[in-house]
JSON list of C-alpha atoms in Angstrom, two decimals:
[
{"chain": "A", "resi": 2, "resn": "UNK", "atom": "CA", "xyz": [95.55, 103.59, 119.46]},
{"chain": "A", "resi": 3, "resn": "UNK", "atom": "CA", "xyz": [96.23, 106.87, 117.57]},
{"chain": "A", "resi": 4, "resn": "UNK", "atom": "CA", "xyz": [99.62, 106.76, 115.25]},
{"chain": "A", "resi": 5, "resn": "UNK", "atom": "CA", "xyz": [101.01, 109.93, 113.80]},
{"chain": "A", "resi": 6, "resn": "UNK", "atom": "CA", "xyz": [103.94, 110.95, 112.21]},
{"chain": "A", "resi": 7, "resn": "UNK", "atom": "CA", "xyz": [104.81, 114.67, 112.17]},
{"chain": "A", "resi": 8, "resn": "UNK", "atom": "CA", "xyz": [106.38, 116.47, 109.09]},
{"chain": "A", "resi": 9, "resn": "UNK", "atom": "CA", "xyz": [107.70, 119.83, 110.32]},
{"chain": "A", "resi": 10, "resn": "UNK", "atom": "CA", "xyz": [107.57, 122.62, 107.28]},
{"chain": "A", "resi": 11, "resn": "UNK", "atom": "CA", "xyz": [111.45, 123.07, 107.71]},
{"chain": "A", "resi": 12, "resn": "UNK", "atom": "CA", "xyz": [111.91, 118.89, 106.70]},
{"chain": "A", "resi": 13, "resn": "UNK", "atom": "CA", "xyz": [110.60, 119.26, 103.33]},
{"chain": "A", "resi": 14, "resn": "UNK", "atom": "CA", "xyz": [112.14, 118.60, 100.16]},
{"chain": "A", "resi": 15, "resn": "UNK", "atom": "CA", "xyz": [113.69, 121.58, 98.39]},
{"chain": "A", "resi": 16, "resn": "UNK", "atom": "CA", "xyz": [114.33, 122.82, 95.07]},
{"chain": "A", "resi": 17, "resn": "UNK", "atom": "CA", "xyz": [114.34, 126.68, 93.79]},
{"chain": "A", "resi": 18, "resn": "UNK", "atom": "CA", "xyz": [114.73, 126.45, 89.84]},
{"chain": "A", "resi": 19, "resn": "UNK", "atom": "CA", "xyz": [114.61, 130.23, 89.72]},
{"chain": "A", "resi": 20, "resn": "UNK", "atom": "CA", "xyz": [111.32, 130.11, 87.67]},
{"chain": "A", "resi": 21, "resn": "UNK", "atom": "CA", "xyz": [109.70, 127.29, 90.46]},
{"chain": "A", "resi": 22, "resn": "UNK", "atom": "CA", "xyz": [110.12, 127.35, 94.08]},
{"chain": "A", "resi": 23, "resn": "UNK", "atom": "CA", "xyz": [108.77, 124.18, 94.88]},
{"chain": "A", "resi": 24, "resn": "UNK", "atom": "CA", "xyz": [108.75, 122.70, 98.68]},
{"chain": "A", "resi": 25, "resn": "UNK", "atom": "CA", "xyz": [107.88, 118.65, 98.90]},
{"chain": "A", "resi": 26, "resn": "UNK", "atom": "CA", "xyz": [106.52, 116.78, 101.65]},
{"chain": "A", "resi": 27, "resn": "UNK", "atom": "CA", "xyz": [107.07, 113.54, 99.80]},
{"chain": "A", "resi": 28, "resn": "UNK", "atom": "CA", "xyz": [110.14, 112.41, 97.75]},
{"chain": "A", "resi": 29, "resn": "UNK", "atom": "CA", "xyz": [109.95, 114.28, 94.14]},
{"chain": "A", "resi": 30, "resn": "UNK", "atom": "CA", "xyz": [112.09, 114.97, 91.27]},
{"chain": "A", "resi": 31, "resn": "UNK", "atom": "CA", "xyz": [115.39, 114.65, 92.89]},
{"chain": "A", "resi": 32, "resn": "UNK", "atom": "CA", "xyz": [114.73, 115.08, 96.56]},
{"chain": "A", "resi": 33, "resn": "UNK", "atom": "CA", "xyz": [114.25, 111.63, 97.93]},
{"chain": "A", "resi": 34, "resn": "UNK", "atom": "CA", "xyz": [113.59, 110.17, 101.20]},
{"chain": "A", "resi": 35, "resn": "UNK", "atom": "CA", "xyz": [112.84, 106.71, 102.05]},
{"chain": "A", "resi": 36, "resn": "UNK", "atom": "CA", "xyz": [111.01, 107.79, 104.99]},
{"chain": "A", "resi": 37, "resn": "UNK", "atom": "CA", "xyz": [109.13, 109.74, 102.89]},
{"chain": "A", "resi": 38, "resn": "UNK", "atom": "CA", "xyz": [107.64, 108.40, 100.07]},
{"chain": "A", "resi": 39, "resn": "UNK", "atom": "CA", "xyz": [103.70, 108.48, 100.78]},
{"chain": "A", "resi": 40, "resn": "UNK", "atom": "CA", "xyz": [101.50, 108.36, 103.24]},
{"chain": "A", "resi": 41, "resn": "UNK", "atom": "CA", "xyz": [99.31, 105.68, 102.18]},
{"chain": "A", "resi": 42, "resn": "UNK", "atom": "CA", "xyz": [97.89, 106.65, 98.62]},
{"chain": "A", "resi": 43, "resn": "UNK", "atom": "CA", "xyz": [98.79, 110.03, 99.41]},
{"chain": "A", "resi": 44, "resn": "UNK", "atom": "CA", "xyz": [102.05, 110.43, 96.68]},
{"chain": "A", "resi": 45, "resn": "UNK", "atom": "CA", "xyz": [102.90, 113.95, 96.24]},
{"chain": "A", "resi": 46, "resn": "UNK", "atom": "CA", "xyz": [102.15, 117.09, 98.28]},
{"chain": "A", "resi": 47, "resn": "UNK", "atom": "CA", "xyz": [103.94, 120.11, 96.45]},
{"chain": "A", "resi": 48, "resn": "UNK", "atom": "CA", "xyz": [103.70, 123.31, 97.73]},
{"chain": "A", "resi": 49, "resn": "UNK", "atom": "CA", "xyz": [104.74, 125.67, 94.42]},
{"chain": "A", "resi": 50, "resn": "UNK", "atom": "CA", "xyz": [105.73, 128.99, 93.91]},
{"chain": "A", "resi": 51, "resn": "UNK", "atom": "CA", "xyz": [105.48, 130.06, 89.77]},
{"chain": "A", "resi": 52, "resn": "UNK", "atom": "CA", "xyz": [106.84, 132.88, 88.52]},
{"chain": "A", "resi": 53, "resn": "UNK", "atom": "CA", "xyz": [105.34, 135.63, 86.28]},
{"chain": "A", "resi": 54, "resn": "UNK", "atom": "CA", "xyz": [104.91, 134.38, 82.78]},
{"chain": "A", "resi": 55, "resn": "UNK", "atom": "CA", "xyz": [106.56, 130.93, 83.55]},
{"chain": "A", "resi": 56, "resn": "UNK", "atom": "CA", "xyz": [105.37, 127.54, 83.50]},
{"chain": "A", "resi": 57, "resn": "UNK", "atom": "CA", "xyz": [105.61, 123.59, 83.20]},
{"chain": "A", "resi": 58, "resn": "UNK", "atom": "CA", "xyz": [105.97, 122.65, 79.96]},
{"chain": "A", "resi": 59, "resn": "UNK", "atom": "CA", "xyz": [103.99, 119.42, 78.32]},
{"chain": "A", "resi": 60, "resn": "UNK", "atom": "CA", "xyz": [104.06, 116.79, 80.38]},
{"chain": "A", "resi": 61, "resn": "UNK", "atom": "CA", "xyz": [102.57, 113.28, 80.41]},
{"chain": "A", "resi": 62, "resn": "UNK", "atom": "CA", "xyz": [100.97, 111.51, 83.24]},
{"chain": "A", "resi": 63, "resn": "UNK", "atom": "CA", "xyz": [99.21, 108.43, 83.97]},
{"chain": "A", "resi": 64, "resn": "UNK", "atom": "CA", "xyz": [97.57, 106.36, 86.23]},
{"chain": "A", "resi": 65, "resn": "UNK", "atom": "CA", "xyz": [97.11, 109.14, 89.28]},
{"chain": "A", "resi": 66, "resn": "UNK", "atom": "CA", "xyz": [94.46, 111.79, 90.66]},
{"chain": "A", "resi": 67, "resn": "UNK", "atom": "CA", "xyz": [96.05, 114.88, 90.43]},
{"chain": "A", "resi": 68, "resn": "UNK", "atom": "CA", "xyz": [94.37, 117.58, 92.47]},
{"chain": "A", "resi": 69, "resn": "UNK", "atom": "CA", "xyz": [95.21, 121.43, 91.95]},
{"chain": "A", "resi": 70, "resn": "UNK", "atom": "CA", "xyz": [94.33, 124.08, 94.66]},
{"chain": "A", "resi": 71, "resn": "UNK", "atom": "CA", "xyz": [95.84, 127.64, 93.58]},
{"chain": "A", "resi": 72, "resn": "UNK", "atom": "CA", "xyz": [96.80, 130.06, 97.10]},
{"chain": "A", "resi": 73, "resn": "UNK", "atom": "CA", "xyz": [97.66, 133.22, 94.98]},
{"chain": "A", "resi": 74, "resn": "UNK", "atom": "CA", "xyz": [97.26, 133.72, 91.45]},
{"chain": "A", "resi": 75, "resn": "UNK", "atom": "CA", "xyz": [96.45, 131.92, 88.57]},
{"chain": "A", "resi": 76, "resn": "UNK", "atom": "CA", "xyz": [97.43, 128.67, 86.60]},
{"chain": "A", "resi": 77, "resn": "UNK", "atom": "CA", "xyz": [96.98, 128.57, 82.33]},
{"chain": "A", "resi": 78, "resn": "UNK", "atom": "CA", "xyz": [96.13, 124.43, 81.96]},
{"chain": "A", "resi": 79, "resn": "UNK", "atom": "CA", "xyz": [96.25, 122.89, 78.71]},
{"chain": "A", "resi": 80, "resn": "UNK", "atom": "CA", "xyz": [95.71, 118.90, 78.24]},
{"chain": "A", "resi": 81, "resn": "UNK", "atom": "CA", "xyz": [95.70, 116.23, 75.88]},
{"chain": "A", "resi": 82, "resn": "UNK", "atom": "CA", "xyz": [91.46, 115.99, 75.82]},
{"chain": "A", "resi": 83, "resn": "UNK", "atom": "CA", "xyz": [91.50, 119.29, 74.88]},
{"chain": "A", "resi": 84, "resn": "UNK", "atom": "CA", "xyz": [91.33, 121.15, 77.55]},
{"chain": "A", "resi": 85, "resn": "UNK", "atom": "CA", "xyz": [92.16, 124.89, 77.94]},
{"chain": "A", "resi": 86, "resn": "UNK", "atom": "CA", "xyz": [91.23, 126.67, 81.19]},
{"chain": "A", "resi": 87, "resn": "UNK", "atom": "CA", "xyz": [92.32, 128.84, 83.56]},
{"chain": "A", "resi": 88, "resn": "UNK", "atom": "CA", "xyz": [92.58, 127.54, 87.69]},
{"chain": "A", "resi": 89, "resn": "UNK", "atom": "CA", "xyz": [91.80, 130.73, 89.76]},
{"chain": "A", "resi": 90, "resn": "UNK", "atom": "CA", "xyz": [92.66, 131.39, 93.23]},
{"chain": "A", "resi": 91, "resn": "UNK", "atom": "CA", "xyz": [88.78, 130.12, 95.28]},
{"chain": "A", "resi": 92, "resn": "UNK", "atom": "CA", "xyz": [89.08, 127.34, 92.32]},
{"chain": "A", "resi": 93, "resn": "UNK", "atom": "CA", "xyz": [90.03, 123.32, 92.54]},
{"chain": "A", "resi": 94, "resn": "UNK", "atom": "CA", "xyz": [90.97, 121.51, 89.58]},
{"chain": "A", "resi": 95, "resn": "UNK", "atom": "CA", "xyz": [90.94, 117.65, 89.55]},
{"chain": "A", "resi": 96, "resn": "UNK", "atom": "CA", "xyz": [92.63, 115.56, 86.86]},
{"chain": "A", "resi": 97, "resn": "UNK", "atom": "CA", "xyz": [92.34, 111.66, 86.66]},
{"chain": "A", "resi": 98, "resn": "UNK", "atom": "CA", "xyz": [95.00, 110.51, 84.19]},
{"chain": "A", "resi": 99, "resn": "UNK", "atom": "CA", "xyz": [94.14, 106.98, 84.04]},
{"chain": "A", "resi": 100, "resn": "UNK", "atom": "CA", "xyz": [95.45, 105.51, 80.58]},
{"chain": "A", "resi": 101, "resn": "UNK", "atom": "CA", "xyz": [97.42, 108.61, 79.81]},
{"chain": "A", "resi": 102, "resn": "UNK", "atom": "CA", "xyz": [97.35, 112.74, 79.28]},
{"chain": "A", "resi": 103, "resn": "UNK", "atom": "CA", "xyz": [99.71, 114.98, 78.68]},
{"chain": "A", "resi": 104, "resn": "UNK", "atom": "CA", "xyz": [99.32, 118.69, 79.80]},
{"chain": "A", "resi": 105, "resn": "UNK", "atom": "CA", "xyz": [101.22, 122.24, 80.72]},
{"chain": "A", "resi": 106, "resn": "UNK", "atom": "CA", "xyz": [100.61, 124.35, 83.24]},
{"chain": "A", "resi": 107, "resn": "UNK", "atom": "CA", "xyz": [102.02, 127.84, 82.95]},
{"chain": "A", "resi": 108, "resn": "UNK", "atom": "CA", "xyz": [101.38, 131.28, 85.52]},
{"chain": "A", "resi": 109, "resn": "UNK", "atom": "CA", "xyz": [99.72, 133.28, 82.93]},
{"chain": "A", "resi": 110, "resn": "UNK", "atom": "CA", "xyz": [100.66, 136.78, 84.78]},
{"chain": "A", "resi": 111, "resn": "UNK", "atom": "CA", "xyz": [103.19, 138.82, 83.94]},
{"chain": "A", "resi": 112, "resn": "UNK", "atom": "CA", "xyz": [103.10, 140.84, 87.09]},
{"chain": "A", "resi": 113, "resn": "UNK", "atom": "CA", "xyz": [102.94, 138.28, 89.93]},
{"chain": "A", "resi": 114, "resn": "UNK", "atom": "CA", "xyz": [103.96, 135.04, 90.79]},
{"chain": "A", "resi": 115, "resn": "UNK", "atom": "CA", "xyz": [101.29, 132.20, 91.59]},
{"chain": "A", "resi": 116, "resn": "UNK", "atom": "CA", "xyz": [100.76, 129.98, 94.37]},
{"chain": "A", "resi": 117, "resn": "UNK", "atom": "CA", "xyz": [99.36, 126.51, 94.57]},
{"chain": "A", "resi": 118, "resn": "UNK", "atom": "CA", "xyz": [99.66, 123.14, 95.85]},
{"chain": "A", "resi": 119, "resn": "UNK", "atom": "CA", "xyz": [99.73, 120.20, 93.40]},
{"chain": "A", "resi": 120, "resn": "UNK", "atom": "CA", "xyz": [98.62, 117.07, 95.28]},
{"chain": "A", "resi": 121, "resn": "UNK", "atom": "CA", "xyz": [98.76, 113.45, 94.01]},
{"chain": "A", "resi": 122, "resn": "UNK", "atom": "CA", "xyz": [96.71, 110.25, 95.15]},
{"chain": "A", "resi": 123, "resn": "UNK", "atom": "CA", "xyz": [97.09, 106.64, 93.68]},
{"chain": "A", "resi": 124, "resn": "UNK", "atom": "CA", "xyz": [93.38, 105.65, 92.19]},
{"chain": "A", "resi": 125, "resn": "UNK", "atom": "CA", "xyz": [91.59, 102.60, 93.28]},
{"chain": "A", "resi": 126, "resn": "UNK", "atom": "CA", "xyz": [91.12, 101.99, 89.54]},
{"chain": "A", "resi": 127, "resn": "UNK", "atom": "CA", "xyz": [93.73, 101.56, 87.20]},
{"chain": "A", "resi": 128, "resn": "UNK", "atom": "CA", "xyz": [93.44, 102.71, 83.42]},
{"chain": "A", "resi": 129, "resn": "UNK", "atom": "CA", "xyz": [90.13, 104.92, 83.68]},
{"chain": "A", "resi": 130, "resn": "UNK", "atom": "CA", "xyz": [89.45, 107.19, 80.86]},
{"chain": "A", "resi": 131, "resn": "UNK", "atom": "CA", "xyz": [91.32, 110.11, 81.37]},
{"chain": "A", "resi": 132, "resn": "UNK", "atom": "CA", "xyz": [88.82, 113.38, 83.12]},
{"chain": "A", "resi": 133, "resn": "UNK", "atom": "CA", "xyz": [89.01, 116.78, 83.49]},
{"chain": "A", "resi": 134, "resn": "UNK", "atom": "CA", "xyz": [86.98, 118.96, 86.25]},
{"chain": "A", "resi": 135, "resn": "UNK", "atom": "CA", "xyz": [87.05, 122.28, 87.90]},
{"chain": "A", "resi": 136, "resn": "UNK", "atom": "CA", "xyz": [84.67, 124.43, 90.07]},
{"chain": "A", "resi": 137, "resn": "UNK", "atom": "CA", "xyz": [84.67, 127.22, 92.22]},
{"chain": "A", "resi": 138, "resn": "UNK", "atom": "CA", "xyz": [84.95, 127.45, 95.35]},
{"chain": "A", "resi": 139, "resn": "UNK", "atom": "CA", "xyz": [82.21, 128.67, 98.17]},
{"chain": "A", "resi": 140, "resn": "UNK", "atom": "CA", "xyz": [84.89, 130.34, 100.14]},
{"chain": "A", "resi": 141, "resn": "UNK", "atom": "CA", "xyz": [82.55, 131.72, 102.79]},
{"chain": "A", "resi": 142, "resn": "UNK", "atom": "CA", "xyz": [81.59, 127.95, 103.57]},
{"chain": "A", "resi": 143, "resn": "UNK", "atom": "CA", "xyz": [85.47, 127.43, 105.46]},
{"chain": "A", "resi": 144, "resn": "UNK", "atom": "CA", "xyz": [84.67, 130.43, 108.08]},
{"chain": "A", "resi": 145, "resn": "UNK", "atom": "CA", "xyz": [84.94, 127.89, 111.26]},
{"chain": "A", "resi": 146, "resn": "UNK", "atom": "CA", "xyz": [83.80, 124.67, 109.09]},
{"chain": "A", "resi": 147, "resn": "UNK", "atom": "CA", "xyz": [84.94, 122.11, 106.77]},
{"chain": "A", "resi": 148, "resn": "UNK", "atom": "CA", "xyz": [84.35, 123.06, 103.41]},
{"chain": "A", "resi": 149, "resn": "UNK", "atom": "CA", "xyz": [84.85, 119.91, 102.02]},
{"chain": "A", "resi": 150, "resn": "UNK", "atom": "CA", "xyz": [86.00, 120.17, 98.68]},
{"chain": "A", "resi": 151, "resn": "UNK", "atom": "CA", "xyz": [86.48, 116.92, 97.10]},
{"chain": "A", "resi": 152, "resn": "UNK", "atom": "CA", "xyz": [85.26, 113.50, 97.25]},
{"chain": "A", "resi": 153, "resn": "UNK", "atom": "CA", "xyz": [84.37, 109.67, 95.53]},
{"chain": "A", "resi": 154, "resn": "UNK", "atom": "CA", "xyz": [80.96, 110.86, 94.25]},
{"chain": "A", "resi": 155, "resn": "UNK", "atom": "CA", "xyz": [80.36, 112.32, 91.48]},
{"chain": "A", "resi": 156, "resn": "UNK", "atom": "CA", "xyz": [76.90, 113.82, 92.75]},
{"chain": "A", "resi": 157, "resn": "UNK", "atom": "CA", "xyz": [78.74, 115.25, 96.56]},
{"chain": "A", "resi": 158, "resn": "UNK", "atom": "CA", "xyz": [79.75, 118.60, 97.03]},
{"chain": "A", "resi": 159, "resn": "UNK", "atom": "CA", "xyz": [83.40, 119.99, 95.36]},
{"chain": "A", "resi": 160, "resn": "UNK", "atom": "CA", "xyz": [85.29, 117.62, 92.68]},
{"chain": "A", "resi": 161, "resn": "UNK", "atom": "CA", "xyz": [85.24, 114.12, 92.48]},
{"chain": "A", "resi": 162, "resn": "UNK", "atom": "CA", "xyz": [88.32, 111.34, 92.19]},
{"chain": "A", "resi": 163, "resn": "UNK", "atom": "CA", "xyz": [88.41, 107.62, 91.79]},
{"chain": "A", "resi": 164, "resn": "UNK", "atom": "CA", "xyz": [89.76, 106.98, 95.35]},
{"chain": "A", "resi": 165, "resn": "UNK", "atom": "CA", "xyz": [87.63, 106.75, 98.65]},
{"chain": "A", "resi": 166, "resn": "UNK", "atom": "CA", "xyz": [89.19, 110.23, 99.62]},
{"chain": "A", "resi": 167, "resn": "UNK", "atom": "CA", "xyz": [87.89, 113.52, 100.92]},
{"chain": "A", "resi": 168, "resn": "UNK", "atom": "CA", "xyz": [89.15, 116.49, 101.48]},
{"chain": "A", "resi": 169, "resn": "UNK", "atom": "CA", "xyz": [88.03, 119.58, 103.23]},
{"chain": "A", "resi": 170, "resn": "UNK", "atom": "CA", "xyz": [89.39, 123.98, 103.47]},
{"chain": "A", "resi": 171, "resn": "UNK", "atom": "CA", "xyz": [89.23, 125.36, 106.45]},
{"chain": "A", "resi": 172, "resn": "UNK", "atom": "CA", "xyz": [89.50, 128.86, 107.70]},
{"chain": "A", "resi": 173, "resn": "UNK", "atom": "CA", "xyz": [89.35, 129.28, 111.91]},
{"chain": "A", "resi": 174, "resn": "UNK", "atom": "CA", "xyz": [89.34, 132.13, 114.27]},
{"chain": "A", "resi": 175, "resn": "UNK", "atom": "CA", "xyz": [91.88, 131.81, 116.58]},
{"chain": "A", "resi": 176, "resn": "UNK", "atom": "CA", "xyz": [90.32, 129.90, 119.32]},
{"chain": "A", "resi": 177, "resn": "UNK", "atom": "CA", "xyz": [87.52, 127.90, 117.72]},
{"chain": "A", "resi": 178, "resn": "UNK", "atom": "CA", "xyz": [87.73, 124.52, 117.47]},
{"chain": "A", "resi": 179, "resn": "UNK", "atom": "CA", "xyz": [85.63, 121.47, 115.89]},
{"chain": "A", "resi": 180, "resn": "UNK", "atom": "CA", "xyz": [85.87, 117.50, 115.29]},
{"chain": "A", "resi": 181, "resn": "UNK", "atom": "CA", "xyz": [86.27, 115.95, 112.06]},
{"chain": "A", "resi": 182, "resn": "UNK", "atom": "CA", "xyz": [84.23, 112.68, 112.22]},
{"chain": "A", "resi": 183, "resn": "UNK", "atom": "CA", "xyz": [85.96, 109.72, 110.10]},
{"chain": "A", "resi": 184, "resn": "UNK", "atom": "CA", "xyz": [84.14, 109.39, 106.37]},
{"chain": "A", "resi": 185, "resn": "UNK", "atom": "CA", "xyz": [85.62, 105.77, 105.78]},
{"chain": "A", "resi": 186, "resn": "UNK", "atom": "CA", "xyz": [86.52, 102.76, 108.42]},
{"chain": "A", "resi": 187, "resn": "UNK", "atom": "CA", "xyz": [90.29, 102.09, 108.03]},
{"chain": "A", "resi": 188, "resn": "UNK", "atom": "CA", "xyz": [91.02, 105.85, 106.35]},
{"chain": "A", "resi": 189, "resn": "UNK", "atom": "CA", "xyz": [94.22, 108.31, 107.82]},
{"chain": "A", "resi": 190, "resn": "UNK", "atom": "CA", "xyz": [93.91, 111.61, 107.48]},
{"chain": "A", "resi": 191, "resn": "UNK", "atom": "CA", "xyz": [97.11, 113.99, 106.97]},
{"chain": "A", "resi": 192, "resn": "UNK", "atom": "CA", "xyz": [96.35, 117.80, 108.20]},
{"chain": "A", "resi": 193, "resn": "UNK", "atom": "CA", "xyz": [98.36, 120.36, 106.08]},
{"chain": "A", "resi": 194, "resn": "UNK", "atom": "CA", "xyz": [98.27, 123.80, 107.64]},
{"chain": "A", "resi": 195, "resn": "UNK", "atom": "CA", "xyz": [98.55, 127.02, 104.93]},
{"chain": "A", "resi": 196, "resn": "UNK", "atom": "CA", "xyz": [98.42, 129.36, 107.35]},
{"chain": "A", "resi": 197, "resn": "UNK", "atom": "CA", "xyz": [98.70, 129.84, 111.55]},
{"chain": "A", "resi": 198, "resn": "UNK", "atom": "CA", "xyz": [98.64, 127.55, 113.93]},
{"chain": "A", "resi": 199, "resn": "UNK", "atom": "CA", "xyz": [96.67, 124.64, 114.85]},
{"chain": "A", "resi": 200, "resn": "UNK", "atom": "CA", "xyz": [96.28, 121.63, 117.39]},
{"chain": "A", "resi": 201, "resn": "UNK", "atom": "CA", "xyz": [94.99, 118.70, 116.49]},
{"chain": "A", "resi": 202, "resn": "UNK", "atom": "CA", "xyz": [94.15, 116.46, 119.07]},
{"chain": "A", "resi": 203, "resn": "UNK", "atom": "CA", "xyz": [97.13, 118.47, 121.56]},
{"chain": "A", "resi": 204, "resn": "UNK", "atom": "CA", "xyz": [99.81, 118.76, 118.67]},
{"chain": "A", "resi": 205, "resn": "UNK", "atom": "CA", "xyz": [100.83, 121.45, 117.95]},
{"chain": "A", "resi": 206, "resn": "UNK", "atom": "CA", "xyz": [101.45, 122.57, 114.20]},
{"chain": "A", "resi": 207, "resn": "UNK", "atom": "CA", "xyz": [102.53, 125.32, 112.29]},
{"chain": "A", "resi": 208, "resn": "UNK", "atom": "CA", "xyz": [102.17, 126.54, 109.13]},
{"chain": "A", "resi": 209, "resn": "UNK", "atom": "CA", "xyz": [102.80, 124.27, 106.31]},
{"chain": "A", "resi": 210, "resn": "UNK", "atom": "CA", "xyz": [103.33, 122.01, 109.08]},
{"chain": "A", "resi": 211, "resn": "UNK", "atom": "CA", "xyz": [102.05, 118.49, 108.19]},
{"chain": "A", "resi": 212, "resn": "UNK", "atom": "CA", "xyz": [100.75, 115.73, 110.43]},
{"chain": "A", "resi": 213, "resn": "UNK", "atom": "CA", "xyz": [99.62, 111.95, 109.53]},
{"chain": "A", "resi": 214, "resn": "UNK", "atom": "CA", "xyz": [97.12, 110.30, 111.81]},
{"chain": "A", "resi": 215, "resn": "UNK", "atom": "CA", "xyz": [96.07, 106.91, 111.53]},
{"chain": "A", "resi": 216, "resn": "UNK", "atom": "CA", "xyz": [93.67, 104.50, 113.77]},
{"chain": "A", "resi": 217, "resn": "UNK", "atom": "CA", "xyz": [91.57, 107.29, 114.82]},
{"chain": "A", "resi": 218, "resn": "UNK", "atom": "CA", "xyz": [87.78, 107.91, 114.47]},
{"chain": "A", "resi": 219, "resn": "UNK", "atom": "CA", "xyz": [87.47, 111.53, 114.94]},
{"chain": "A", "resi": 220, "resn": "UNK", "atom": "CA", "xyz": [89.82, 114.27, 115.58]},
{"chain": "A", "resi": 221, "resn": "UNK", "atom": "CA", "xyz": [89.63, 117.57, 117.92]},
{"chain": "A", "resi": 222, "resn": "UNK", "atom": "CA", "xyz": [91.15, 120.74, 115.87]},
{"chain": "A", "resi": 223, "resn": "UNK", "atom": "CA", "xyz": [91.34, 123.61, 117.82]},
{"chain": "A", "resi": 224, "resn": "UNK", "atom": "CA", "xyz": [93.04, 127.03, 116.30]},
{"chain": "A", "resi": 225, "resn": "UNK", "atom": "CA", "xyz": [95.86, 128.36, 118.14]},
{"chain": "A", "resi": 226, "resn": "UNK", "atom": "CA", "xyz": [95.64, 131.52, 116.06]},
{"chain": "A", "resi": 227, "resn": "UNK", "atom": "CA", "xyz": [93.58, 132.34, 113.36]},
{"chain": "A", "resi": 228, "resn": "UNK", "atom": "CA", "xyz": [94.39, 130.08, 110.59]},
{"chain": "A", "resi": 229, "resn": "UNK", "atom": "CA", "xyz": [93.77, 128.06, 107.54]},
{"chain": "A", "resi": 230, "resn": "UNK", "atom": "CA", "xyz": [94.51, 124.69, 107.08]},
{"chain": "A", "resi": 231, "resn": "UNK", "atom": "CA", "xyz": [93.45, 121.67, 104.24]},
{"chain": "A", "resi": 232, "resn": "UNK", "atom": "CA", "xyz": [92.58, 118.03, 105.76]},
{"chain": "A", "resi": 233, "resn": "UNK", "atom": "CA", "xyz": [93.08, 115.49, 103.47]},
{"chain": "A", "resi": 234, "resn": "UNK", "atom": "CA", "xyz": [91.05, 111.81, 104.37]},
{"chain": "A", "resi": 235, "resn": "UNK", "atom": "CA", "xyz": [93.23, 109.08, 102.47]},
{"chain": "A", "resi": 236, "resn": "UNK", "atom": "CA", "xyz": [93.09, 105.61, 102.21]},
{"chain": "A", "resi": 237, "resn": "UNK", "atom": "CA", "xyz": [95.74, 103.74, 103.93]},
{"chain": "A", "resi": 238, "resn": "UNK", "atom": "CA", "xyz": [96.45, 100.98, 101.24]}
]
């Protein structure tokens, strides 16, 4: 039997620091819910607005898979390994912290703001050696598909992380819809929509609308309108 739990956009934490407009699905900083801590290793979904010239200053982290998908714009990284790149919108950036980095993140535009979403998962492993990756997207591949864009292995298509998780773009025309066939027994899935409207499996959602599914093994999504929308196949414990 099918369990969700739905997070409606309007429900998220909140917190507009003038130079970060930052929305969170999952407790952060000083929004907390009990209710709304993870969804199984899924820790943080933040859904960031940074404006022109400003930034996060240096910041350590360790002991997660932090996963970086820029909307608009463009994000200046810096890290501890040594690392100095720019994310660009079409772009994913992956970083396992493992024992420990430290890195900023800062919009290097002086004209626009930049969008992203900053995404958190718990590793299966504990105290890896910290890694960096980045690649560019095949945008063209989400037309009425599953792009997926990251995954466990190393040699699979888009980034890789030390958790049994994948993760797939998609862009549909209103109307279309497809099944996503479970990758991993025992898995949930939580559907983030950027933009329209979807159903998945009859409910409705809306955008940055999110929706946790559990016991399932494959899932009808059907656009209401045209729309974009990132799935996100978790481990549960």
């Amino acid at each position: 039997m099918k369990n969700t739990v739905l997070h409606k956009a309007n429900t998220r934490g909140h917190a507009n620091h003038g130079w970060l407009n930052a929305y969170h699905s999952f407790s952060f900083a000083s929004w907390y819910n009990p209710e709304r801590v993870q969804f199984g290793t899924l820790r943080v979904l933040n859904d960031d607005t940074v404006a022109a010239g400003m930034g996060f200053g240096t910041h350590p982290h360790d002991n997660m898979e932090i996963i970086t998908i820029p909307l608009e714009g463009d994000l200046a990284h810096k890290d501890s390994m040594g690392n100095i790149e720019t994310i660009k919108t079409g772009e994913v950036q992956v970083m396992s912290a493992g024992t420990g980095i430290q890195h900023s993140e800062f919009n290097p535009n002086h004209d626009r703001h930049t969008k992203l979403f900053q995404i958190w998962l718990f590793p299966k492993t504990r105290n890896v050696a910290p890694r960096y990756q980045q690649i560019k997207l095949n945008v063209r591949e989400q037309k009425n598909n599953f792009a997926q864009i990251l995954s466990p292995n190393a040699d699979d298509e888009g980034v890789w992380i030390h958790q049994d998780a994948w993760f797939h773009l998609a862009d549909f025309d209103k109307g279309f819809s497809k099944t996503y066939e479970l990758k991993k027994a025992g898995n949930g899935m939580y559907v983030f929509v950027i933009s329209g409207n979807i159903t998945v499996d009859g409910q409705e959602l809306e955008t940055r609308d999110g929706l946790g599914i559990t016991d399932f093994q494959n899932l009808e999504i059907k656009a209401s309108t045209d729309a974009k929308f990132l799935l996100m196949e978790i481990p549960m414990e």
